[in-house]
């Protein structure tokens, strides 16, 4: 299903067109506007690419991958939901993914990236430092790229199964912040302090002033902590509204640190309201390898139309599901599009080429 119109940087035009409608299009182009055929065949007037650059990043929508590191070399009969593999992170970025999810374990003081201890440890990047460096090198090679987000889930199930696995605590979260900053210094990242600015709370900032513009966010990354409860408390204690922290947290709309939310069910009717309010949301287009089937309501369509800024999947461009052919991508494999819920009406659904 083509859910958006493809918008790419215009090439040079050697000679002005001669017909009246083409002449009108030429004059409009020269004036800094672009005429774009709508899905119904009409000619719609939209802002130039410069207008898109001025949008805050929460008015865009990106494709992300679930357990982005995951590799399953030998299929599991007992746990069929584990039978999927992703390309290396830099290959995913080449294909248009702009949000990655990494599960973290603290093994003897080193942050490792994999799913389940002993049962499902296949990964394209064994250590978090390796994953970060891979993305950093890709970023260096693609200056001005769309912002890339990381979602980190701190795994607890390995403690007790493997004596080398440590439980996460406040000290390990401080170490995590230090590692993130060592690879992506302030000039290369978007932090809670950047978004909050002079506002008293993060929630106040995102619901009034808003997020940084696309132009200001190009070439940067930002980090989100997936966990709630005790682990989130460890991270926010002593850091009201995440002052001085490297990561945003999975929050709720009433909290002072509310900026990023994880709402995996894309049919949640609150998502469009919260998107319009200014929050940055991750939703999943599929889960446990269950994908859209004929005759059933489309979860993918719900995710795309919800306005959630990150639409996460196990089947991004280049990784179509075997058998069903299911795939999650924007037209042309574009890495982002203008948000269909809170983006300017004249630009909604238009894709960004880089």
Short mmCIF file of C-alpha atoms in Angstrom, two decimals, residues 65 67-68 99-104 149-154 222-227 247-250 260-262 264 282 310 312:
data_model
loop_
_atom_site.label_atom_id
_atom_site.label_comp_id
_atom_site.label_asym_id
_atom_site.label_seq_id
_atom_site.Cartn_x
_atom_site.Cartn_y
_atom_site.Cartn_z
CA UNK A 65 13.80 -2.14 13.85
CA UNK A 67 15.97 -6.04 18.45
CA UNK A 68 18.07 -4.53 15.71
CA UNK A 99 15.86 3.91 14.80
CA UNK A 100 17.54 0.91 16.41
CA UNK A 101 16.68 -1.07 19.53
CA UNK A 102 19.43 -2.77 21.52
CA UNK A 103 19.05 -5.12 24.49
CA UNK A 104 21.84 -4.62 27.01
CA UNK A 149 17.50 7.19 17.61
CA UNK A 150 18.62 4.38 19.91
CA UNK A 151 16.27 2.56 22.29
CA UNK A 152 18.05 0.63 25.05
CA UNK A 153 16.38 -2.14 27.05
CA UNK A 154 18.25 -3.25 30.17
CA UNK A 222 19.51 10.63 20.48
CA UNK A 223 19.07 7.92 23.10
CA UNK A 224 16.05 6.53 24.94
CA UNK A 225 15.90 4.23 27.96
CA UNK A 226 13.16 1.63 27.44
CA UNK A 227 12.81 0.58 31.06
CA UNK A 247 19.18 9.62 27.53
CA UNK A 248 15.50 10.35 27.44
CA UNK A 249 13.34 7.80 29.28
CA UNK A 250 10.21 5.85 28.57
CA UNK A 260 9.47 10.03 24.74
CA UNK A 261 6.83 7.33 25.15
CA UNK A 262 6.77 3.65 24.21
CA UNK A 264 3.76 -0.72 21.30
CA UNK A 282 7.57 4.40 19.42
CA UNK A 310 8.99 5.55 15.21
CA UNK A 312 9.24 -0.44 14.61
#
